[in-house]
PDB file of C-alpha atoms in Angstrom:
ATOM      1  CA  MET A  19     -46.398-141.254 -99.220  1.00  0.00           C
ATOM      2  CA  GLY A  20     -49.079-139.150 -97.874  1.00  0.00           C
ATOM      3  CA  ALA A  21     -51.641-137.653-100.150  1.00  0.00           C
ATOM      4  CA  HIS A  22     -50.537-134.087 -99.116  1.00  0.00           C
ATOM      5  CA  LYS A  23     -47.203-134.860-100.481  1.00  0.00           C
ATOM      6  CA  ASP A  24     -48.423-136.581-103.690  1.00  0.00           C
ATOM      7  CA  ARG A  25     -50.598-133.794-104.391  1.00  0.00           C
ATOM      8  CA  LEU A  26     -47.599-131.361-103.846  1.00  0.00           C
ATOM      9  CA  LYS A  27     -45.456-133.194-106.072  1.00  0.00           C
ATOM     10  CA  ALA A  28     -48.188-132.971-108.847  1.00  0.00           C
ATOM     11  CA  ASP A  29     -48.497-129.256-108.231  1.00  0.00           C
ATOM     12  CA  LEU A  30     -44.787-128.882-108.172  1.00  0.00           C
ATOM     13  CA  ALA A  31     -44.657-130.438-111.865  1.00  0.00           C
ATOM     14  CA  ALA A  32     -47.457-128.225-112.907  1.00  0.00           C
ATOM     15  CA  ALA A  33     -45.717-125.147-111.616  1.00  0.00           C
ATOM     16  CA  LEU A  34     -42.494-126.164-113.296  1.00  0.00           C
ATOM     17  CA  ARG A  35     -44.109-126.799-116.598  1.00  0.00           C
ATOM     18  CA  ALA A  36     -46.039-123.370-116.072  1.00  0.00           C
ATOM     19  CA  LYS A  37     -43.051-121.785-114.990  1.00  0.00           C
ATOM     20  CA  ASP A  38     -44.676-120.155-112.063  1.00  0.00           C
ATOM     21  CA  GLU A  39     -42.086-119.024-109.551  1.00  0.00           C
ATOM     22  CA  ILE A  40     -44.050-118.183-106.755  1.00  0.00           C
ATOM     23  CA  ALA A  41     -46.009-121.685-106.377  1.00  0.00           C
ATOM     24  CA  LYS A  42     -42.861-123.262-107.232  1.00  0.00           C
ATOM     25  CA  GLY A  43     -40.995-121.626-104.463  1.00  0.00           C
ATOM     26  CA  ASN A  44     -43.728-122.112-102.076  1.00  0.00           C
ATOM     27  CA  ILE A  45     -44.493-125.629-102.995  1.00  0.00           C
ATOM     28  CA  ARG A  46     -40.869-126.623-102.494  1.00  0.00           C
ATOM     29  CA  MET A  47     -41.018-124.803 -99.197  1.00  0.00           C
ATOM     30  CA  LEU A  48     -43.993-127.148 -98.144  1.00  0.00           C
ATOM     31  CA  LEU A  49     -42.329-130.588 -99.500  1.00  0.00           C
ATOM     32  CA  ALA A  50     -39.099-129.525 -97.655  1.00  0.00           C
ATOM     33  CA  ALA A  51     -40.977-129.117 -94.313  1.00  0.00           C
ATOM     34  CA  ILE A  52     -42.415-132.658 -94.628  1.00  0.00           C
ATOM     35  CA  THR A  53     -39.084-134.232 -95.657  1.00  0.00           C
ATOM     36  CA  ASN A  54     -37.875-132.311 -92.532  1.00  0.00           C
ATOM     37  CA  ALA A  55     -40.444-133.888 -90.268  1.00  0.00           C
ATOM     38  CA  GLU A  56     -39.665-137.321 -91.848  1.00  0.00           C
ATOM     39  CA  VAL A  57     -36.155-137.463 -91.064  1.00  0.00           C
ATOM     40  CA  ALA A  58     -36.586-135.849 -87.431  1.00  0.00           C
ATOM     41  CA  GLY A  59     -35.655-138.111 -84.518  1.00  0.00           C
ATOM     42  CA  ALA A  60     -33.568-141.238 -84.766  1.00  0.00           C
ATOM     43  CA  THR A  61     -34.684-143.009 -87.767  1.00  0.00           C
ATOM     44  CA  ALA A  62     -36.307-141.783 -90.730  1.00  0.00           C
ATOM     45  CA  LYS A  63     -40.123-142.607 -91.330  1.00  0.00           C
ATOM     46  CA  GLN A  64     -43.206-142.276 -93.701  1.00  0.00           C
ATOM     47  CA  LEU A  65     -45.661-139.605 -92.522  1.00  0.00           C
ATOM     48  CA  SER A  66     -49.405-140.337 -92.167  1.00  0.00           C
ATOM     49  CA  ASP A  67     -51.878-137.936 -94.019  1.00  0.00           C
ATOM     50  CA  ASP A  68     -52.580-136.550 -90.477  1.00  0.00           C
ATOM     51  CA  GLU A  69     -49.031-135.902 -89.886  1.00  0.00           C
ATOM     52  CA  GLU A  70     -48.459-134.409 -92.918  1.00  0.00           C
ATOM     53  CA  LEU A  71     -51.648-132.057 -92.097  1.00  0.00           C
ATOM     54  CA  ALA A  72     -50.117-131.245 -88.789  1.00  0.00           C
ATOM     55  CA  VAL A  73     -46.687-129.930 -90.899  1.00  0.00           C
ATOM     56  CA  LEU A  74     -48.939-128.038 -93.153  1.00  0.00           C
ATOM     57  CA  THR A  75     -51.205-126.754 -90.344  1.00  0.00           C
ATOM     58  CA  LYS A  76     -47.754-125.528 -88.327  1.00  0.00           C
ATOM     59  CA  GLU A  77     -46.613-123.861 -91.566  1.00  0.00           C
ATOM     60  CA  HIS A  78     -49.559-122.113 -92.125  1.00  0.00           C
ATOM     61  CA  ARG A  79     -50.007-120.775 -88.550  1.00  0.00           C
ATOM     62  CA  GLN A  80     -46.115-119.687 -88.530  1.00  0.00           C
ATOM     63  CA  ARG A  81     -46.660-117.565 -91.912  1.00  0.00           C
ATOM     64  CA  LYS A  82     -49.486-116.190 -90.408  1.00  0.00           C
ATOM     65  CA  ASP A  83     -48.010-115.073 -87.033  1.00  0.00           C
ATOM     66  CA  SER A  84     -44.918-113.864 -89.118  1.00  0.00           C
ATOM     67  CA  ALA A  85     -47.089-111.579 -91.240  1.00  0.00           C
ATOM     68  CA  GLN A  86     -48.697-110.128 -87.883  1.00  0.00           C
ATOM     69  CA  THR A  87     -45.060-109.535 -86.270  1.00  0.00           C
ATOM     70  CA  TYR A  88     -43.934-107.923 -89.282  1.00  0.00           C
ATOM     71  CA  ALA A  89     -46.965-105.713 -89.632  1.00  0.00           C
ATOM     72  CA  GLU A  90     -46.588-104.730 -86.103  1.00  0.00           C
ATOM     73  CA  ALA A  91     -43.143-104.036 -86.409  1.00  0.00           C
ATOM     74  CA  GLY A  92     -43.787-101.711 -89.509  1.00  0.00           C
ATOM     75  CA  ARG A  93     -42.166-103.957 -92.254  1.00  0.00           C
ATOM     76  CA  PRO A  94     -45.419-104.130 -94.353  1.00  0.00           C
ATOM     77  CA  ASP A  95     -43.276-105.376 -97.574  1.00  0.00           C
ATOM     78  CA  LEU A  96     -42.152-108.574 -95.482  1.00  0.00           C
ATOM     79  CA  ALA A  97     -45.849-109.001 -93.716  1.00  0.00           C
ATOM     80  CA  GLU A  98     -47.168-108.919 -97.454  1.00  0.00           C
ATOM     81  CA  LYS A  99     -44.832-111.704 -98.247  1.00  0.00           C
ATOM     82  CA  GLU A 100     -45.316-113.722 -95.436  1.00  0.00           C
ATOM     83  CA  ALA A 101     -49.417-113.365 -95.964  1.00  0.00           C
ATOM     84  CA  ALA A 102     -49.224-114.554 -99.473  1.00  0.00           C
ATOM     85  CA  GLU A 103     -47.598-117.704 -98.340  1.00  0.00           C
ATOM     86  CA  ALA A 104     -49.953-118.420 -95.484  1.00  0.00           C
ATOM     87  CA  GLU A 105     -52.907-117.931 -98.162  1.00  0.00           C
ATOM     88  CA  PHE A 106     -51.084-120.180-100.724  1.00  0.00           C
ATOM     89  CA  ILE A 107     -50.637-122.746 -98.016  1.00  0.00           C
ATOM     90  CA  ALA A 108     -54.172-122.707 -97.024  1.00  0.00           C
ATOM     91  CA  ALA A 109     -55.275-123.957-100.551  1.00  0.00           C
ATOM     92  CA  TYR A 110     -53.735-127.092 -99.072  1.00  0.00           C
ATOM     93  CA  LEU A 111     -55.473-127.334 -95.624  1.00  0.00           C
ATOM     94  CA  PRO A 112     -59.277-128.477 -94.875  1.00  0.00           C
ATOM     95  CA  THR A 113     -61.902-125.912 -94.891  1.00  0.00           C
ATOM     96  CA  PRO A 114     -62.114-124.244 -91.469  1.00  0.00           C
ATOM     97  CA  LEU A 115     -64.867-124.668 -89.122  1.00  0.00           C
ATOM     98  CA  THR A 116     -67.403-121.604 -88.931  1.00  0.00           C
ATOM     99  CA  GLN A 117     -67.795-120.516 -85.349  1.00  0.00           C
ATOM    100  CA  GLU A 118     -71.021-122.033 -84.941  1.00  0.00           C
ATOM    101  CA  GLU A 119     -70.195-125.537 -86.193  1.00  0.00           C
ATOM    102  CA  LEU A 120     -66.963-125.671 -83.470  1.00  0.00           C
ATOM    103  CA  GLU A 121     -69.531-124.312 -81.092  1.00  0.00           C
ATOM    104  CA  ALA A 122     -71.681-127.088 -81.545  1.00  0.00           C
ATOM    105  CA  ILE A 123     -68.833-129.721 -81.351  1.00  0.00           C
ATOM    106  CA  VAL A 124     -67.373-128.219 -78.052  1.00  0.00           C
ATOM    107  CA  ALA A 125     -71.095-128.374 -76.847  1.00  0.00           C
ATOM    108  CA  GLU A 126     -71.533-132.202 -77.662  1.00  0.00           C
ATOM    109  CA  GLU A 127     -68.358-132.829 -76.011  1.00  0.00           C
ATOM    110  CA  VAL A 128     -69.092-131.025 -72.970  1.00  0.00           C
ATOM    111  CA  ALA A 129     -72.481-132.613 -72.635  1.00  0.00           C
ATOM    112  CA  ALA A 130     -70.693-136.373 -72.975  1.00  0.00           C
ATOM    113  CA  PHE A 131     -69.127-135.915 -69.553  1.00  0.00           C
ATOM    114  CA  ASP A 132     -71.407-136.112 -66.270  1.00  0.00           C
ATOM    115  CA  ALA A 133     -71.281-132.708 -64.351  1.00  0.00           C
ATOM    116  CA  PRO A 134     -68.367-131.550 -66.303  1.00  0.00           C
ATOM    117  CA  SER A 135     -65.525-129.204 -64.237  1.00  0.00           C
ATOM    118  CA  MET A 136     -62.516-127.502 -65.168  1.00  0.00           C
ATOM    119  CA  LYS A 137     -60.657-130.562 -64.053  1.00  0.00           C
ATOM    120  CA  GLN A 138     -61.816-132.212 -67.516  1.00  0.00           C
ATOM    121  CA  MET A 139     -61.113-129.480 -69.722  1.00  0.00           C
ATOM    122  CA  GLY A 140     -57.802-131.197 -70.954  1.00  0.00           C
ATOM    123  CA  GLN A 141     -59.801-134.248 -72.019  1.00  0.00           C
ATOM    124  CA  ILE A 142     -62.758-132.183 -73.593  1.00  0.00           C
ATOM    125  CA  VAL A 143     -60.124-130.080 -75.608  1.00  0.00           C
ATOM    126  CA  LYS A 144     -58.529-133.021 -76.423  1.00  0.00           C
ATOM    127  CA  ALA A 145     -61.618-134.834 -77.803  1.00  0.00           C
ATOM    128  CA  VAL A 146     -62.844-131.865 -79.694  1.00  0.00           C
ATOM    129  CA  ASN A 147     -59.377-131.292 -81.256  1.00  0.00           C
ATOM    130  CA  ALA A 148     -59.523-135.007 -82.566  1.00  0.00           C
ATOM    131  CA  ARG A 149     -62.896-134.210 -84.105  1.00  0.00           C
ATOM    132  CA  VAL A 150     -62.106-130.932 -85.702  1.00  0.00           C
ATOM    133  CA  ALA A 151     -58.558-132.179 -87.151  1.00  0.00           C
ATOM    134  CA  GLY A 152     -56.913-129.491 -88.377  1.00  0.00           C
ATOM    135  CA  ARG A 153     -60.055-127.438 -89.159  1.00  0.00           C
ATOM    136  CA  ALA A 154     -59.562-124.978 -86.119  1.00  0.00           C
ATOM    137  CA  GLU A 155     -56.770-123.537 -84.054  1.00  0.00           C
ATOM    138  CA  GLY A 156     -56.150-125.428 -80.579  1.00  0.00           C
ATOM    139  CA  LYS A 157     -56.215-121.816 -78.973  1.00  0.00           C
ATOM    140  CA  THR A 158     -59.745-121.310 -80.223  1.00  0.00           C
ATOM    141  CA  VAL A 159     -60.858-124.512 -78.980  1.00  0.00           C
ATOM    142  CA  ALA A 160     -59.420-123.957 -75.659  1.00  0.00           C
ATOM    143  CA  THR A 161     -61.203-120.807 -75.685  1.00  0.00           C
ATOM    144  CA  LEU A 162     -64.546-122.081 -76.359  1.00  0.00           C
ATOM    145  CA  VAL A 163     -63.827-124.901 -73.767  1.00  0.00           C
ATOM    146  CA  ARG A 164     -63.179-122.971 -71.097  1.00  0.00           C
ATOM    147  CA  ALA A 165     -66.054-120.564 -71.663  1.00  0.00           C
ATOM    148  CA  ALA A 166     -68.567-123.699 -71.926  1.00  0.00           C
ATOM    149  CA  LEU A 167     -67.126-124.898 -68.471  1.00  0.00           C
ATOM    150  CA  ALA A 168     -67.071-121.677 -66.901  1.00  0.00           C
TER     151      ALA A 168
END
């Protein structure tokens, strides 16, 4: 069992003892997402820490996107609920990189190539994503790499 799942189970036990309904519901939702990822596919498997982090990151991104969609649709009640869930999930994610830190990593990866061009953009994005490991969104990384190569 990965470290994230262990932490979630311990936090669930604490939330049950404290009768914290909000935390209990959010933690159960995250544990269900991890369990669904474990049983997806032909055979069940244990997720690694990185795979569990990917599931948590996906859930966080979904909540942020949903909150934005609800806000644009004029549903502030649902937008607030989704934003609160996203904030709760963020506590289980690594600290995001600052813009400057991310730009420095992109610059290092671009400099690793001799005469980098747009043809190597995919390789550079992949290398940067491997280094940031859930601490930055892929869309932001791709935008920065594209700007660095232009």
